[in-house]
Amino acid sequence: MPSKFVTPTFSNETTQGSLPLVEGTIGPAAVDIQTLFTNHGILAFDPGFRSTASCKSAITFVDGDNGVLLYRGYPIEELAEHASFTEVVYLLMHGELPVNDQLSGFKKDLLYYSLLHDQVMSFYRGFRRDAHPMAVMVGVVGALSAFYHDSMDTQNPEDRQRAAIRLIAKMPMLAAASYTYSIGRPQRYPNSQLDYASNFLQMMFGLPYREYVVDPVLARAFDVILILHADHEQNASTSTVRLAASSGANPFACVAAGIASLWGPAHGGANEAVLKMLHEIGSVENIPKALARAKDKSDSFRLMGFGHRIYKNFDPRSRVIQVQAKKVLEHLGIDDPLLEIAMRLEEIALQDEYFVERKLYPNVDFYSGILLRAMGFPTNMFTAVFALARTTGWVSHWLELQGENHGIDRPRQLYVGSPRRSYPSKS
Ligand code: SDX
């Protein structure tokens, strides 16, 4: 893209200058500050990275003011309506939707690598049965970095593609096993007749002594959940994966770091926290009290599933999930009081000045828990489902980063500690 010099300059008693402006395909321009420290000896200060573009990326674009999310240019609403998750995986990894026999070949690859090495299953036994599934997933995915050393040369494009496929292909059995282990149920294996979403559901809920019958409404709803959660630009967990990958670390270890970051309640852990919050509110009558707590700065309570660093409008994903949640609840004949509380909470909050002023809207996590609960997922599996979907985004960014050569990511800091001082003499 053409670079224009930015007219605003900076200066202090020792230096002054102006910096080039760089622009992407769409979205805000950026001031290129790469030479700021080397040429002028000063740093840019941006804790929380609210104004910082950490990299160039062609994978996903979010327009927070207008509630737009594009995967390789395709609007998330259209992909949720027309695509399968496997198509979206191919799109995010390769940049284009699969054509001709590319999709069937890709599905074969995913199935070929979908089994977990039998020794991996022994890692689960090291965990207490009541371990949180995300703790188990961090551990087991990290342990996968002890395997496959015969094909883990990240400088080799074939090894990179194989590692990417292995991670995406193995995550369904690995995530399902973090649940079946906790309830002492034997783990089922992938079924070659089922697609990615249905295979996960059968490994998650299937019993060893009878055939698992796929419910097409639930399978499609879960496919949409995977699509919606697959990627989201440089969110905290994806940035974690990129930072780890920049040192050349093993891709399985990088994704384990991403799982750890996603687990936080401010990030992917919010879907589990939303359900707990809705249970805590308990009834529509208690909503005003909950909103008062969310606005009270002396109270650490936040409206989980509300607000977003980038979306200052509706998160387009929350709208799609709400529709799927209603469809599944109706299909299953479930009248979930939590859905009524959630919808009423959204309605009241969006008329409340505190939320309107701060542009706090429901995000992807606000309704996802209600949908997952209706499908039979225990609350502590909600973030594991998010990690299952987001593995595609993490892997796609890992692949994209391999093509860059900006070296290891190593942020600087503004030092506010003690000036140099000497160790006190012991006289
Ligand atoms: C995800 O980054 C991504 O893309 C993430 C994600 C993805 O797909 O990867 O979209 C997935 O993580 C969604 C977000 C899930 N988290 C939650 O739902 C947790 C609840 N939300 C908040 O913790 C918060 O909104 C964040 C963490 C999501 C965003 O925080 P920011 O951008 O740092 O916002 P902030 O803390 O600067 O808030 C600005 C103001 C503050 O009030 P003031 O100091 O201006 O008076 O809004 C308030 C905040 O106190 N605020 C909230 C609030 N979120 C922000 N007040 C009450 N409840 C909330 N949820």
GROMACS .gro file of N, CA, C and O in nm, residues 127-170:
model
  176
  127PHE      N    1  -0.439  -3.646   3.597
  127PHE     CA    2  -0.522  -3.538   3.652
  127PHE      C    3  -0.626  -3.593   3.748
  127PHE      O    4  -0.674  -3.704   3.732
  128ARG      N    5  -0.663  -3.513   3.847
  128ARG     CA    6  -0.777  -3.549   3.932
  128ARG      C    7  -0.900  -3.552   3.841
  128ARG      O    8  -0.909  -3.479   3.741
  129ARG      N    9  -1.000  -3.632   3.875
  129ARG     CA   10  -1.122  -3.639   3.793
  129ARG      C   11  -1.193  -3.503   3.789
  129ARG      O   12  -1.260  -3.470   3.691
  130ASP      N   13  -1.174  -3.425   3.895
  130ASP     CA   14  -1.249  -3.297   3.899
  130ASP      C   15  -1.165  -3.181   3.847
  130ASP      O   16  -1.198  -3.065   3.867
  131ALA      N   17  -1.054  -3.214   3.778
  131ALA     CA   18  -0.972  -3.106   3.720
  131ALA      C   19  -1.054  -3.030   3.616
  131ALA      O   20  -1.134  -3.090   3.544
  132HIS      N   21  -1.034  -2.898   3.606
  132HIS     CA   22  -1.108  -2.821   3.506
  132HIS      C   23  -1.062  -2.866   3.366
  132HIS      O   24  -0.941  -2.878   3.342
  133PRO      N   25  -1.152  -2.889   3.274
  133PRO     CA   26  -1.113  -2.935   3.139
  133PRO      C   27  -1.009  -2.845   3.072
  133PRO      O   28  -0.925  -2.892   2.997
  134MET      N   29  -1.009  -2.716   3.103
  134MET     CA   30  -0.909  -2.628   3.041
  134MET      C   31  -0.770  -2.655   3.099
  134MET      O   32  -0.671  -2.649   3.027
  135ALA      N   33  -0.764  -2.692   3.225
  135ALA     CA   34  -0.634  -2.730   3.284
  135ALA      C   35  -0.583  -2.856   3.216
  135ALA      O   36  -0.466  -2.868   3.182
  136VAL      N   37  -0.675  -2.949   3.191
  136VAL     CA   38  -0.638  -3.074   3.125
  136VAL      C   39  -0.591  -3.045   2.983
  136VAL      O   40  -0.488  -3.095   2.937
  137MET      N   41  -0.662  -2.957   2.913
  137MET     CA   42  -0.626  -2.929   2.773
  137MET      C   43  -0.492  -2.858   2.762
  137MET      O   44  -0.411  -2.888   2.673
  138VAL      N   45  -0.465  -2.765   2.855
  138VAL     CA   46  -0.333  -2.700   2.854
  138VAL      C   47  -0.225  -2.807   2.867
  138VAL      O   48  -0.127  -2.810   2.793
  139GLY      N   49  -0.246  -2.899   2.961
  139GLY     CA   50  -0.145  -3.002   2.989
  139GLY      C   51  -0.129  -3.099   2.874
  139GLY      O   52  -0.017  -3.128   2.831
  140VAL      N   53  -0.239  -3.149   2.820
  140VAL     CA   54  -0.229  -3.254   2.718
  140VAL      C   55  -0.181  -3.198   2.585
  140VAL      O   56  -0.098  -3.258   2.516
  141VAL      N   57  -0.230  -3.077   2.549
  141VAL     CA   58  -0.182  -3.017   2.422
  141VAL      C   59  -0.034  -2.985   2.434
  141VAL      O   60   0.045  -3.010   2.342
  142GLY      N   61   0.007  -2.937   2.550
  142GLY     CA   62   0.150  -2.911   2.572
  142GLY      C   63   0.230  -3.040   2.561
  142GLY      O   64   0.338  -3.043   2.502
  143ALA      N   65   0.172  -3.151   2.610
  143ALA     CA   66   0.242  -3.281   2.606
  143ALA      C   67   0.259  -3.329   2.462
  143ALA      O   68   0.355  -3.399   2.429
  144LEU      N   69   0.168  -3.287   2.373
  144LEU     CA   70   0.181  -3.328   2.232
  144LEU      C   71   0.310  -3.275   2.169
  144LEU      O   72   0.359  -3.327   2.070
  145SER      N   73   0.369  -3.173   2.233
  145SER     CA   74   0.496  -3.120   2.179
  145SER      C   75   0.609  -3.220   2.203
  145SER      O   76   0.719  -3.205   2.152
  146ALA      N   77   0.582  -3.326   2.280
  146ALA     CA   78   0.684  -3.431   2.302
  146ALA      C   79   0.675  -3.539   2.194
  146ALA      O   80   0.753  -3.633   2.192
  147PHE      N   81   0.578  -3.521   2.100
  147PHE     CA   82   0.560  -3.621   1.994
  147PHE      C   83   0.601  -3.561   1.858
  147PHE      O   84   0.628  -3.441   1.848
  148TYR      N   85   0.600  -3.642   1.757
  148TYR     CA   86   0.614  -3.602   1.616
  148TYR      C   87   0.745  -3.531   1.581
  148TYR      O   88   0.749  -3.447   1.493
  149HIS      N   89   0.852  -3.559   1.654
  149HIS     CA   90   0.976  -3.486   1.624
  149HIS      C   91   1.033  -3.520   1.488
  149HIS      O   92   1.117  -3.448   1.435
  150ASP      N   93   0.982  -3.629   1.429
  150ASP     CA   94   1.034  -3.665   1.296
  150ASP      C   95   0.980  -3.569   1.189
  150ASP      O   96   1.029  -3.563   1.078
  151SER      N   97   0.875  -3.493   1.224
  151SER     CA   98   0.819  -3.403   1.121
  151SER      C   99   0.783  -3.270   1.185
  151SER      O  100   0.670  -3.222   1.175
  152MET      N  101   0.880  -3.209   1.253
  152MET     CA  102   0.851  -3.085   1.324
  152MET      C  103   0.953  -2.977   1.290
  152MET      O  104   0.987  -2.893   1.371
  153ASP      N  105   1.001  -2.980   1.165
  153ASP     CA  106   1.094  -2.875   1.126
  153ASP      C  107   1.012  -2.755   1.077
  153ASP      O  108   0.959  -2.756   0.964
  154THR      N  109   0.999  -2.652   1.161
  154THR     CA  110   0.908  -2.542   1.125
  154THR      C  111   0.960  -2.463   1.004
  154THR      O  112   0.889  -2.382   0.949
  155GLN      N  113   1.084  -2.492   0.963
  155GLN     CA  114   1.135  -2.427   0.841
  155GLN      C  115   1.087  -2.501   0.717
  155GLN      O  116   1.099  -2.455   0.605
  156ASN      N  117   1.032  -2.623   0.739
  156ASN     CA  118   0.988  -2.706   0.626
  156ASN      C  119   0.838  -2.686   0.604
  156ASN      O  120   0.758  -2.723   0.691
  157PRO      N  121   0.796  -2.630   0.490
  157PRO     CA  122   0.653  -2.601   0.468
  157PRO      C  123   0.564  -2.725   0.486
  157PRO      O  124   0.455  -2.715   0.541
  158GLU      N  125   0.612  -2.841   0.442
  158GLU     CA  126   0.529  -2.963   0.457
  158GLU      C  127   0.510  -2.996   0.606
  158GLU      O  128   0.400  -3.029   0.650
  159ASP      N  129   0.617  -2.984   0.682
  159ASP     CA  130   0.605  -3.013   0.828
  159ASP      C  131   0.511  -2.913   0.894
  159ASP      O  132   0.433  -2.947   0.981
  160ARG      N  133   0.517  -2.789   0.848
  160ARG     CA  134   0.430  -2.685   0.905
  160ARG      C  135   0.283  -2.719   0.878
  160ARG      O  136   0.199  -2.717   0.967
  161GLN      N  137   0.253  -2.756   0.753
  161GLN     CA  138   0.115  -2.790   0.719
  161GLN      C  139   0.069  -2.912   0.798
  161GLN      O  140  -0.042  -2.915   0.849
  162ARG      N  141   0.159  -3.010   0.812
  162ARG     CA  142   0.122  -3.133   0.884
  162ARG      C  143   0.096  -3.101   1.032
  162ARG      O  144  -0.002  -3.147   1.091
  163ALA      N  145   0.178  -3.018   1.091
  163ALA     CA  146   0.159  -2.981   1.233
  163ALA      C  147   0.026  -2.906   1.248
  163ALA      O  148  -0.050  -2.932   1.341
  164ALA      N  149  -0.005  -2.820   1.151
  164ALA     CA  150  -0.130  -2.742   1.156
  164ALA      C  151  -0.251  -2.836   1.150
  164ALA      O  152  -0.344  -2.827   1.229
  165ILE      N  153  -0.246  -2.928   1.055
  165ILE     CA  154  -0.358  -3.024   1.039
  165ILE      C  155  -0.369  -3.112   1.163
  165ILE      O  156  -0.478  -3.137   1.215
  166ARG      N  157  -0.256  -3.159   1.215
  166ARG     CA  158  -0.259  -3.246   1.335
  166ARG      C  159  -0.330  -3.176   1.450
  166ARG      O  160  -0.414  -3.231   1.518
  167LEU      N  161  -0.295  -3.049   1.472
  167LEU     CA  162  -0.353  -2.976   1.585
  167LEU      C  163  -0.504  -2.965   1.569
  167LEU      O  164  -0.581  -2.997   1.659
  168ILE      N  165  -0.550  -2.925   1.452
  168ILE     CA  166  -0.695  -2.907   1.429
  168ILE      C  167  -0.765  -3.043   1.433
  168ILE      O  168  -0.872  -3.058   1.491
  169ALA      N  169  -0.701  -3.144   1.376
  169ALA     CA  170  -0.764  -3.277   1.365
  169ALA      C  171  -0.776  -3.346   1.500
  169ALA      O  172  -0.873  -3.416   1.527
  170LYS      N  173  -0.679  -3.324   1.589
  170LYS     CA  174  -0.677  -3.399   1.716
  170LYS      C  175  -0.757  -3.330   1.827
  170LYS      O  176  -0.789  -3.390   1.928
   0.00000   0.00000   0.00000
